[in-house]
Coordinates of C-alpha atoms and ligand atoms in Angstrom, one line a residue:
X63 CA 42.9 22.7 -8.9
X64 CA 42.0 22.0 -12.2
X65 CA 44.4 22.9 -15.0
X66 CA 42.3 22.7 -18.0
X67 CA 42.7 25.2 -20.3
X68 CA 39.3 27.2 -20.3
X69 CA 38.2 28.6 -23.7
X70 CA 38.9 31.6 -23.8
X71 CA 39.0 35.2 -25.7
X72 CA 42.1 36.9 -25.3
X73 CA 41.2 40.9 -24.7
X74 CA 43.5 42.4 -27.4
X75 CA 41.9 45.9 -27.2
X76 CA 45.0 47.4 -26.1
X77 CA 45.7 47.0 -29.5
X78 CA 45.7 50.4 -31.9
X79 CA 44.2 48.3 -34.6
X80 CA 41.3 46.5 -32.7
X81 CA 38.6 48.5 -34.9
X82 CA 39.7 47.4 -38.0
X83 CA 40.0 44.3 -37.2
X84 CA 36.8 43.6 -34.7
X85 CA 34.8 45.3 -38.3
X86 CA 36.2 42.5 -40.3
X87 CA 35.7 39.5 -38.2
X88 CA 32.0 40.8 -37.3
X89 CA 31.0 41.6 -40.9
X90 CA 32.8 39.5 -43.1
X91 CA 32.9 36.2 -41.3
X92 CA 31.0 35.7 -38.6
X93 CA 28.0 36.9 -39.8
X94 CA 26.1 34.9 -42.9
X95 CA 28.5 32.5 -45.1
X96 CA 32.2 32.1 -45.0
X97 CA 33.9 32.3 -48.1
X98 CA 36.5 29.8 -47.2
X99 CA 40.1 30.7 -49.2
X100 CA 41.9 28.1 -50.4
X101 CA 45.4 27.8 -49.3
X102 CA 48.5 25.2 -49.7
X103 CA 50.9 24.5 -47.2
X104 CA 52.4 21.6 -45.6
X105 CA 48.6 21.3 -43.3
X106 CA 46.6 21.3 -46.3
X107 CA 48.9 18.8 -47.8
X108 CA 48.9 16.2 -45.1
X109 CA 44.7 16.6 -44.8
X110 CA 44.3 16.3 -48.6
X111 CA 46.7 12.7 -49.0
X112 CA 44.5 11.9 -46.0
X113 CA 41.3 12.5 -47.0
X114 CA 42.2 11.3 -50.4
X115 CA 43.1 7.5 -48.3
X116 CA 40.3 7.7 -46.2
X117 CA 38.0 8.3 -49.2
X118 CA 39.0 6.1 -51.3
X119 CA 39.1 3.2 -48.2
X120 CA 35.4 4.3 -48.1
X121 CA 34.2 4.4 -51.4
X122 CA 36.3 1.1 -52.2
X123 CA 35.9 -1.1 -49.3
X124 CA 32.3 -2.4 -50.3
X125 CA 33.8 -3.6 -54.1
X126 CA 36.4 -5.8 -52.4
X127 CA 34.7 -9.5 -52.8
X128 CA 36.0 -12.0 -50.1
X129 CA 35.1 -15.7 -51.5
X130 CA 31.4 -15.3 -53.3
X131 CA 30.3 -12.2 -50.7
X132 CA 31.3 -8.6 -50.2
X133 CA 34.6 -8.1 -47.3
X134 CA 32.9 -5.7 -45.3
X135 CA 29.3 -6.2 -45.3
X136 CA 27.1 -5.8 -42.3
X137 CA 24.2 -8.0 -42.5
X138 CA 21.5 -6.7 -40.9
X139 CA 18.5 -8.9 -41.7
X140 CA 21.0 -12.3 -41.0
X141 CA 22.3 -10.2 -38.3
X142 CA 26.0 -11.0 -38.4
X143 CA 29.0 -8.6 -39.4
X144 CA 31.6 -9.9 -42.2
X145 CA 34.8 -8.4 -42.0
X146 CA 36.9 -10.2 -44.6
X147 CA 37.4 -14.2 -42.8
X148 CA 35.7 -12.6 -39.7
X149 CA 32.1 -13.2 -38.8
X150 CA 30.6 -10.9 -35.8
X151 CA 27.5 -12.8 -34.4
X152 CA 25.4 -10.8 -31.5
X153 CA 26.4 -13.2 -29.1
X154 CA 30.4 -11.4 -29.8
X155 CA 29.1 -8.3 -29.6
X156 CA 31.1 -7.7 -26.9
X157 CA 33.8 -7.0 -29.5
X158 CA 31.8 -4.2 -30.9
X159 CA 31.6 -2.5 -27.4
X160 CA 35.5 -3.1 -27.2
X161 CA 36.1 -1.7 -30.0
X162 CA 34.0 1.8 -29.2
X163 CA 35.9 1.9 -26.3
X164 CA 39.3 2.3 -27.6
X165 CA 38.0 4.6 -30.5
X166 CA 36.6 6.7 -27.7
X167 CA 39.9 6.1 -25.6
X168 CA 42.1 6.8 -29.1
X169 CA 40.4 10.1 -29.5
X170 CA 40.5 10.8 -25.6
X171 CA 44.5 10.4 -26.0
X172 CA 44.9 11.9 -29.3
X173 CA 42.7 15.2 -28.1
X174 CA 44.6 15.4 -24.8
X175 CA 47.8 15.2 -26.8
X176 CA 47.6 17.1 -29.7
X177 CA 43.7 19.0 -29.5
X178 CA 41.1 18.1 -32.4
X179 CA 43.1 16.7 -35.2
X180 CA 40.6 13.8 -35.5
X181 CA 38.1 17.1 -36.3
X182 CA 40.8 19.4 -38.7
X183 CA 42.0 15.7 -40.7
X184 CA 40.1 13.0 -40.2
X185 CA 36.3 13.9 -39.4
X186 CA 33.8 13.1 -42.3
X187 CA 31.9 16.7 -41.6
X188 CA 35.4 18.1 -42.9
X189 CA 36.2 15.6 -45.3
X190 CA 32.9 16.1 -47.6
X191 CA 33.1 19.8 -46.6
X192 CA 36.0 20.6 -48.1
X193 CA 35.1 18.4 -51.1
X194 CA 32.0 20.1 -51.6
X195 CA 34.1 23.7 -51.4
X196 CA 36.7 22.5 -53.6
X197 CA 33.8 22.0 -56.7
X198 CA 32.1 25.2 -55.4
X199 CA 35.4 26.6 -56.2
X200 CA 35.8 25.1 -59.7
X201 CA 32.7 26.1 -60.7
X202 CA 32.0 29.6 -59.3
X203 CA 36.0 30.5 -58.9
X204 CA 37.7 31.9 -55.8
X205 CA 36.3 33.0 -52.7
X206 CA 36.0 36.7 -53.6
X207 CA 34.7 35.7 -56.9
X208 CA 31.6 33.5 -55.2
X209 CA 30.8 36.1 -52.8
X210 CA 30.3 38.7 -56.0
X211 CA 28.4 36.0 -57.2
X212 CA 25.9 35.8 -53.9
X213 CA 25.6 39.6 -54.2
X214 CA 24.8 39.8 -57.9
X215 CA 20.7 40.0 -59.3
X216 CA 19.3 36.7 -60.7
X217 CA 21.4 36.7 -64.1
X218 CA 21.9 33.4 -66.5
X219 CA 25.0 32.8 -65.2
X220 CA 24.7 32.9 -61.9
X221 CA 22.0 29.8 -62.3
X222 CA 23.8 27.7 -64.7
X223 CA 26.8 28.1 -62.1
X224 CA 24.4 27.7 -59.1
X225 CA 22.4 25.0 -61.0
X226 CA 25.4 23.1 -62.0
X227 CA 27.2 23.3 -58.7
X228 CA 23.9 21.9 -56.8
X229 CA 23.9 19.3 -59.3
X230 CA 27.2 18.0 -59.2
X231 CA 27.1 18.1 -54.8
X232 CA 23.4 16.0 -55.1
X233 CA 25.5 13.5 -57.9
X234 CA 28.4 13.0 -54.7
X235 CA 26.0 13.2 -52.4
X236 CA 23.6 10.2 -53.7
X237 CA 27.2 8.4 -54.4
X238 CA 28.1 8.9 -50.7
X239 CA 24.7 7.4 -49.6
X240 CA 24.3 4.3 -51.7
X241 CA 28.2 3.8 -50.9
X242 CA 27.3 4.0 -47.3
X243 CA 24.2 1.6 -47.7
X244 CA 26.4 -1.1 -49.6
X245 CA 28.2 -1.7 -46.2
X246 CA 24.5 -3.1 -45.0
X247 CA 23.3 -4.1 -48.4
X248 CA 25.4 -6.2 -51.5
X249 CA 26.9 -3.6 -53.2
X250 CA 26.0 -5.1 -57.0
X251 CA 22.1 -5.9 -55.8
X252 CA 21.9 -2.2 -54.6
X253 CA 23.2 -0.5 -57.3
X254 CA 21.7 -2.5 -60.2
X255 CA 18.2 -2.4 -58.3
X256 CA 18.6 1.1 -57.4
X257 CA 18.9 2.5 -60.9
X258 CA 17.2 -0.6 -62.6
X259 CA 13.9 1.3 -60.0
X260 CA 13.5 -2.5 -58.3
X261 CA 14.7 -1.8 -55.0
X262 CA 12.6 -1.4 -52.2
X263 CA 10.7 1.4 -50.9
X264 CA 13.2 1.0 -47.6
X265 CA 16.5 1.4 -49.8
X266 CA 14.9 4.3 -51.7
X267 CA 14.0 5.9 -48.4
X268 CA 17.5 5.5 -46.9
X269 CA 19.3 6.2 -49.7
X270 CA 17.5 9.5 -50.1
X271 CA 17.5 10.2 -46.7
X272 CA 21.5 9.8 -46.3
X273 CA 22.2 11.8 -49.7
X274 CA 20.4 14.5 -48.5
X275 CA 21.9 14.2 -45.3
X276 CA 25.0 14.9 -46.9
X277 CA 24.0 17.5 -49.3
X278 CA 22.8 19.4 -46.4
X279 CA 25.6 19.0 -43.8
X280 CA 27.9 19.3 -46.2
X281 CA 26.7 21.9 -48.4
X282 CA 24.8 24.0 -46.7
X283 CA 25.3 23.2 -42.7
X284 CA 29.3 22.7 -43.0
X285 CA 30.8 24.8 -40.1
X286 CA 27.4 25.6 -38.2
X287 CA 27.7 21.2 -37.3
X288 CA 31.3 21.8 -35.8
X289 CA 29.9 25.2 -33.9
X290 CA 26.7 24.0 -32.8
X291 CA 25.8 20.5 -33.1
X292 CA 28.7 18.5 -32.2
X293 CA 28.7 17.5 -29.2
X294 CA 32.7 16.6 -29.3
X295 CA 33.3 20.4 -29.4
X296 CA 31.8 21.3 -26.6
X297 CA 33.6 18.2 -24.4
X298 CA 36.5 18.8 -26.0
X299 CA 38.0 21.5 -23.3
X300 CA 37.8 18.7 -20.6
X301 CA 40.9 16.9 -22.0
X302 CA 42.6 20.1 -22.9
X303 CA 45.3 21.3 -20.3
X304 CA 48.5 23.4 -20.8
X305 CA 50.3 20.8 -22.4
X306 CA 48.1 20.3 -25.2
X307 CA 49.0 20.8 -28.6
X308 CA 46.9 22.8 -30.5
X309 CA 46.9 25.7 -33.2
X310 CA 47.8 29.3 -31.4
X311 CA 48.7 32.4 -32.5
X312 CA 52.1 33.6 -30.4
X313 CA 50.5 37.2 -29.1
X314 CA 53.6 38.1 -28.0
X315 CA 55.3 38.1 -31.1
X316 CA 52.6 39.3 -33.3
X317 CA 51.1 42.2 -31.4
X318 CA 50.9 45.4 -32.3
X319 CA 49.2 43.8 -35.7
X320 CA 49.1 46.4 -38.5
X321 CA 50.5 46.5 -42.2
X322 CA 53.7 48.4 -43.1
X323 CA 55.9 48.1 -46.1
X324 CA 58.4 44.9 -46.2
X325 CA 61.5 46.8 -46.0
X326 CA 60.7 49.3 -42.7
X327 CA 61.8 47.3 -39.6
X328 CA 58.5 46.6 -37.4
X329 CA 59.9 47.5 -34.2
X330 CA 60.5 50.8 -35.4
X331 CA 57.7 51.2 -36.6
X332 CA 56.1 49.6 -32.6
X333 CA 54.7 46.6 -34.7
X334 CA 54.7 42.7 -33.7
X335 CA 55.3 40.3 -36.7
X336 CA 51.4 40.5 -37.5
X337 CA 50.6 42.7 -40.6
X338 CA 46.9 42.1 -40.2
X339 CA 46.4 40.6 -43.5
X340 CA 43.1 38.6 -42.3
X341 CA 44.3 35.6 -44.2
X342 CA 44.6 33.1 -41.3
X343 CA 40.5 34.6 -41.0
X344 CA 40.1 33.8 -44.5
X345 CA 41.2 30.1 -45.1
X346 CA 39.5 29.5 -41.6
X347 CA 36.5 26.6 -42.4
X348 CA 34.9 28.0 -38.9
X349 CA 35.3 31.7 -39.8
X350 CA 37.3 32.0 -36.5
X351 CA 40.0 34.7 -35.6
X352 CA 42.7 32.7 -34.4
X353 CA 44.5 35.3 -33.2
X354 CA 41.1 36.0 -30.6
X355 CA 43.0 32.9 -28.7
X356 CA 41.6 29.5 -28.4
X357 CA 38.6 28.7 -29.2
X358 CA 36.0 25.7 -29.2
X359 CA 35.2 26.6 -32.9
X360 CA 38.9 25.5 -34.0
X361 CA 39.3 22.0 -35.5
X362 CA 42.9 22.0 -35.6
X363 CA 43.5 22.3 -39.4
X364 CA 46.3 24.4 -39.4
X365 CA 44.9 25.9 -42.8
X366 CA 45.7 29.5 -40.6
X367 CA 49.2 28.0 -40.2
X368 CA 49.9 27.6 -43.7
X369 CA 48.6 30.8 -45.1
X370 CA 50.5 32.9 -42.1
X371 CA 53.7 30.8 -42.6
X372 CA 53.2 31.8 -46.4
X373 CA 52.9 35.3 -45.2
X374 CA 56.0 35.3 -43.0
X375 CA 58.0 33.8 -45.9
X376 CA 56.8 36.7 -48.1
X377 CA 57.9 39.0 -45.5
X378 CA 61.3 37.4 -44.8
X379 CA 60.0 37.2 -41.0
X380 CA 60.9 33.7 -39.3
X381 CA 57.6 31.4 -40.0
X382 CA 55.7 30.3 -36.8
X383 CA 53.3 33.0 -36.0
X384 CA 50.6 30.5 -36.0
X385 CA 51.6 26.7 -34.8
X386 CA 50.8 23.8 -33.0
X387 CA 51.9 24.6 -29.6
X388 CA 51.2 24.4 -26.1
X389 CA 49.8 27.1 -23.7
X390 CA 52.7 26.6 -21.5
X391 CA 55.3 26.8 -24.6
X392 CA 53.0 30.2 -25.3
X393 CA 54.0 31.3 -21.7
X394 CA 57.7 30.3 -22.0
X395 CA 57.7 27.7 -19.8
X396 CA 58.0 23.5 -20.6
X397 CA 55.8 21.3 -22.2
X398 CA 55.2 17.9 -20.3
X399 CA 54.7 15.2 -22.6
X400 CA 54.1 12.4 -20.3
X401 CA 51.5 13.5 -17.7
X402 CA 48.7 11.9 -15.6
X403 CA 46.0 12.5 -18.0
X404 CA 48.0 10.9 -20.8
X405 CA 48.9 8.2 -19.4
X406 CA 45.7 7.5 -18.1
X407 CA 43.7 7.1 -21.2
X408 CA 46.5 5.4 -22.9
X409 CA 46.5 2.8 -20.0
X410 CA 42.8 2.6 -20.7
X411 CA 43.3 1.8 -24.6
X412 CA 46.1 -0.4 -23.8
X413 CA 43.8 -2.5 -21.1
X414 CA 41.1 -2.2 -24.0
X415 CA 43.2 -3.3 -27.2
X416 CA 44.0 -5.9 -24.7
X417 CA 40.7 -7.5 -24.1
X418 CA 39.7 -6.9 -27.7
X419 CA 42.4 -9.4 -28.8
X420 CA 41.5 -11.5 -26.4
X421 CA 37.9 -11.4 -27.4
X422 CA 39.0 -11.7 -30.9
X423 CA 41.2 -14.6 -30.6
X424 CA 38.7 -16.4 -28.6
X425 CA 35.8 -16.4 -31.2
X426 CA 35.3 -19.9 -31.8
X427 CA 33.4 -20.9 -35.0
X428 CA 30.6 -22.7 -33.6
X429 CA 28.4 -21.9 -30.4
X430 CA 26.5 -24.5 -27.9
X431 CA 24.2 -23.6 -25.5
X432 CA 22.2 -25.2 -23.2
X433 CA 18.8 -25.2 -21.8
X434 CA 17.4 -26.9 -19.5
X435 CA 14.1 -28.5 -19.0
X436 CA 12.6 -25.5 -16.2
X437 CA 9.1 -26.9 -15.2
X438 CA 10.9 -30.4 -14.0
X439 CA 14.2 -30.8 -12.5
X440 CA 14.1 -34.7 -13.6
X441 CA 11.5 -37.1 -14.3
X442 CA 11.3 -40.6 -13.4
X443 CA 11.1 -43.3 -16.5
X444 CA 8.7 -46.5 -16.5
X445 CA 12.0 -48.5 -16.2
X446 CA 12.6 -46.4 -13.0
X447 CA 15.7 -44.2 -14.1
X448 CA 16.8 -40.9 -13.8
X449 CA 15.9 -38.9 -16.9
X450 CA 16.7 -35.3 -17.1
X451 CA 15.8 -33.0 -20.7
X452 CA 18.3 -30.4 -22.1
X453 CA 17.7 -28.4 -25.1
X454 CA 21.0 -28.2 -27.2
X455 CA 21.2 -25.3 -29.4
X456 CA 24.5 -25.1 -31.5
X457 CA 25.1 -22.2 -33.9
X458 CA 27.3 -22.9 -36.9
X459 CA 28.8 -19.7 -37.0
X460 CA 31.4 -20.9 -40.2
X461 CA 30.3 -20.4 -43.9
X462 CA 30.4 -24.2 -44.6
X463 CA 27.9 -26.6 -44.1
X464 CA 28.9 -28.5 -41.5
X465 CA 28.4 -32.4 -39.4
X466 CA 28.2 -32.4 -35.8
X467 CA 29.5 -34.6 -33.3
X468 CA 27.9 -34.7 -29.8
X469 CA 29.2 -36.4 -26.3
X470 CA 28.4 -36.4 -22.4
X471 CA 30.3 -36.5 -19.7
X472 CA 30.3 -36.8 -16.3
X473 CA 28.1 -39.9 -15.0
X474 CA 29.7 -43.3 -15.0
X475 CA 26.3 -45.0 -16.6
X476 CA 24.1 -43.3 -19.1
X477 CA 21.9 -43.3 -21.9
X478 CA 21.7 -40.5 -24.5
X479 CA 17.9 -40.5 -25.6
X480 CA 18.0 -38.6 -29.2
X481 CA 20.1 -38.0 -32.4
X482 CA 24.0 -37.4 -30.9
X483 CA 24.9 -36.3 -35.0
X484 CA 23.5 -33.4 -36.6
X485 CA 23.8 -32.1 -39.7
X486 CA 24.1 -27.7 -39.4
X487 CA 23.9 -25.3 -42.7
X488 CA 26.3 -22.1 -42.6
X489 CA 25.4 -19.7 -40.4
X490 CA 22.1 -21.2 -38.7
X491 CA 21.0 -23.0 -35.4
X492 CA 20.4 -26.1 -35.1
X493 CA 17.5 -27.2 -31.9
X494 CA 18.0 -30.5 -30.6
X495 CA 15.8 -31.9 -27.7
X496 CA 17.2 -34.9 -25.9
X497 CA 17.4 -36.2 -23.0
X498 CA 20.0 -38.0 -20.0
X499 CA 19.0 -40.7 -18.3
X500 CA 20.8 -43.0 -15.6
X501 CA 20.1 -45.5 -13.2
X502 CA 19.8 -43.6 -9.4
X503 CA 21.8 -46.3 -7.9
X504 CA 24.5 -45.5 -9.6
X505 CA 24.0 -41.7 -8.9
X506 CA 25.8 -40.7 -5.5
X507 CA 24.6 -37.0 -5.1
X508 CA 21.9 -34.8 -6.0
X509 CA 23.4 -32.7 -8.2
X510 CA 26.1 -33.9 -10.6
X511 CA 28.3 -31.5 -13.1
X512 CA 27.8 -32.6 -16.2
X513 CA 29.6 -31.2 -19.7
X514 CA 28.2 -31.7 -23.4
X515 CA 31.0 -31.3 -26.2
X516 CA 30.0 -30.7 -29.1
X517 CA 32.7 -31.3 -31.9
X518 CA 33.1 -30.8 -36.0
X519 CA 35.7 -30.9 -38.8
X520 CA 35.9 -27.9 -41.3
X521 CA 37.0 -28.1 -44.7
X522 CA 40.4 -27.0 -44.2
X523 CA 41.0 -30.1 -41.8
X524 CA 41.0 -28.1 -38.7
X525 CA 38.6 -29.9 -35.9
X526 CA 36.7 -27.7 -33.5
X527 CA 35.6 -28.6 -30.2
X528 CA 33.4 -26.6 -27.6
X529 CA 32.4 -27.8 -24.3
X530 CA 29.3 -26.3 -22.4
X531 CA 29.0 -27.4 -18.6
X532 CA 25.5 -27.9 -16.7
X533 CA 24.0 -29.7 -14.3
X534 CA 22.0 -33.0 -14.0
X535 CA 19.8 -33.2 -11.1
X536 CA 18.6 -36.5 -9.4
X537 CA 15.8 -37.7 -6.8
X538 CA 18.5 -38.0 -3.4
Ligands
SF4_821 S1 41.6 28.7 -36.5 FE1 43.1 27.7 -37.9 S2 43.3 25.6 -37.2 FE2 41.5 26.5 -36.2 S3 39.8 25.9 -37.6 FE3 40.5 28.0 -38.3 S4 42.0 27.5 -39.8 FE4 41.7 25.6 -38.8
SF4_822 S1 48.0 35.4 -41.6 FE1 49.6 35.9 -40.0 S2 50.1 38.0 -40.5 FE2 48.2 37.6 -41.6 S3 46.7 38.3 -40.1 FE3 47.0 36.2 -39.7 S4 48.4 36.1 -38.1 FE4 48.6 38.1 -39.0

């Protein structure tokens, strides 16, 4: 039997005060626009140093020069990946797919663990959202101040605030697209050819396309692409079991919800520790009811947690209401850290990390490969000896200019017909057509293994050798 935690909506309508609160939650947030309330708290801290990091990793990364080119720089046209003394060609691609694998894996174990963090602290749909609120808020005011503003007529100052907060999201929202396009595209070139109007018709494209891109999602989509287009919410529930963490509201300690004075004792009164003060609703960025149970909508923000924790302090109850707990922690029984699931995925990232380091450390600067001749195994010289054709290709895969070496191994007796020292620039191949001959006598089967080396020196003194393996083929 399964024991994923199904999403779920607790029936609270024993509750006295189920009207009240069913009318709020229907008409004042989950219907049209959610005025999102802003709230501190030791949740909203921890997101805002972190978004504050991962921003400025973002928007700084493409200005950090390694040597005479950008660190991070994914060259799309060359069709290799920079990452600061690293080069990514397609042929290590397999890196790449590595890589996705333990980022999938890392959220698999994370989300299993501890829910949707990645979405409540880390996700770029909530980072930009809650930028774009935060200048909505500076320039319209509070929430209950912007929703009077949605309901008031056409005046002056609703468009100059209107006009000036569209203005200001378009300005972060072109920044966030040519930032994004100066990982694929030299960060100087773009900008100076973007506002000097000499960049092509492609990099205006994109870079419209992506600002608008986030001036919708962010402006105007924000919670509907949690609720109804990611596809992580709705997968979500199959890594969730009872000993996830996530954001709950304790039921049993909060019901019956209701508002009474601070001094009256609730029990005497038949009240929980819940004085129905909507605030967890109204710092919510989904517009969600916590206290309906869990939810796909909830991105783990703990933004309810800090505004009810501020509540309880005010009301010298014990803080907690809302918090990161466990379904079997809810139902007073223990939470299993270590579990089958768990230790599953993190198995999987370890196995992953694992080859990725492996892939990594086996990168070798250069690349040979080897064709061979396919409409004639061998050919037969005027002198009478065996000659068979190869197609050397070797990739210089360094930044420097570089001399190659070749060599053959494997026959006794041979001649090497063609140039056995190139000359390679920085990143390009080099096509070299040669052939092998021997003399058949000396040749004792019909198929010998064979290995080409190909070898170079780079500047900082280290030598590199790579050795490719094939096959040359005689008359027998
Ligand atoms: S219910 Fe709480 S944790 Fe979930 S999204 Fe809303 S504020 Fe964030
Ligand atoms: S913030 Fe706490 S006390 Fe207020 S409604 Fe939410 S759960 Fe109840």
């Amino acid at each position: 039997m399964s024991d994923n935690i199904d999403v779920k909506i607790i029936d609270t309508s024993k509750h006295d005060d189920i009207k009240h609160r069913t009318k709020v939650k229907d008409t004042e947030y989950k219907e049209g626009k959610i005025y999102i309330r802003s709230i501190n708290g030791i949740f909203t801290a921890i997101r805002q140093k972190l978004n504050w990091i991962l921003m400025l990793g973002f928007f700084l990364l493409p200005w950090i020069p390694y040597g005479d080119r950008q660190a991070v720089i994914f060259d799309l046209a060359e069709q290799k990946f920079h990452i600061f003394g690293l080069i990514i060609w397609p042929q290590d691609l397999v890196l790449l797919a590595a890589l996705l694998m333990i980022s999938a894996y890392g959220l698999f174990l994370v989300t299993t663990f501890i829910g949707r963090v990645w979405c409540g602290f880390t996700c770029p749909q909530t980072i930009w959202t809650f930028i774009f609120v935060w200048v909505e808020e500076k320039v319209e005011g509070k929430f209950n101040k912007r929703k009077k503003l949605d309901q008031q007529p056409n005046t002056w100052t609703k468009i100059w605030k209107k006009g000036l907060k569209h203005s200001i999201w378009l300005v972060i929202s072109l920044i966030t697209s040519l930032t994004f396009l100066a990982f694929f595209v030299p960060v100087k070139e773009l900008y100076i050819d973007f506002f000097t109007l000499n960049a092509s018709g492609l990099i205006y494209f994109w870079t419209l396309f992506f600002t608008f891109c986030t001036y919708g999602n962010a402006g105007w989509m924000r919670e509907i692409m949690c609720l109804h287009m990611c596809p992580y919410a709705r997968f979500q529930s199959a890594m969730f079991d009872k000993d996830t963490f996530s954001v709950a509201y304790d039921a049993q300690r909060g019901e019956s919800r209701g508002p009474r004075s601070r001094k009256k004792n609730p029990k005497e009164l038949g009240l929980g520790d819940c004085i129905d003060c909507n605030l967890c609703v109204q710092v919510c960025p989904t517009g969600i009811d916590i206290r309906d149970g869990l939810q796909y909508e909830c991105i783990n923000c703990g933004a309810c947690i800090d505004a009810c924790d501020d509540v309880m302090e005010k009301m010298g109850y014990e803080k907690k209401l809302i918090s990161y707990t466990t379904e079997n922690q809810l139902e007073g029984k223990k939470t299993h850290i270590i579990r089958g699931k768990l230790v599953g995925y993190g198995s999987v990232l370890a196995i992953m990390s694992i080859v990725f380091v492996y892939f990594l450390m086996a990168i070798q600067p250069l690349k040979l490969d080897i064709i061979r001749d396919r409409n004639q195994l061998y050919r037969i010289s005027s002198e009478g000896l065996i000659e068979n054709v190869y197609t050397l290709k070797v990739l210089n895969k360094t930044e420097e200019d570089l001399n190659y070496k070749l060599s053959f191994s494997g026959l006794d007796e041979f001649e090497w017909l063609g140039v056995n020292e190139i000359f390679v620039k920085a990143g390009e191949v080099y096509t070299l057509p040669m052939s092998i001959s021997a003399d058949p006598y000396n040749l004792k089967k019909k198929l010998v293994n064979v290995t080409f080396t190909v070898e170079a020196s780079l500047d900082n003194g280290e030598k590199v050798i790579v050795k490719e393996d094939t096959k040359f083929f005689n008359e027998i």
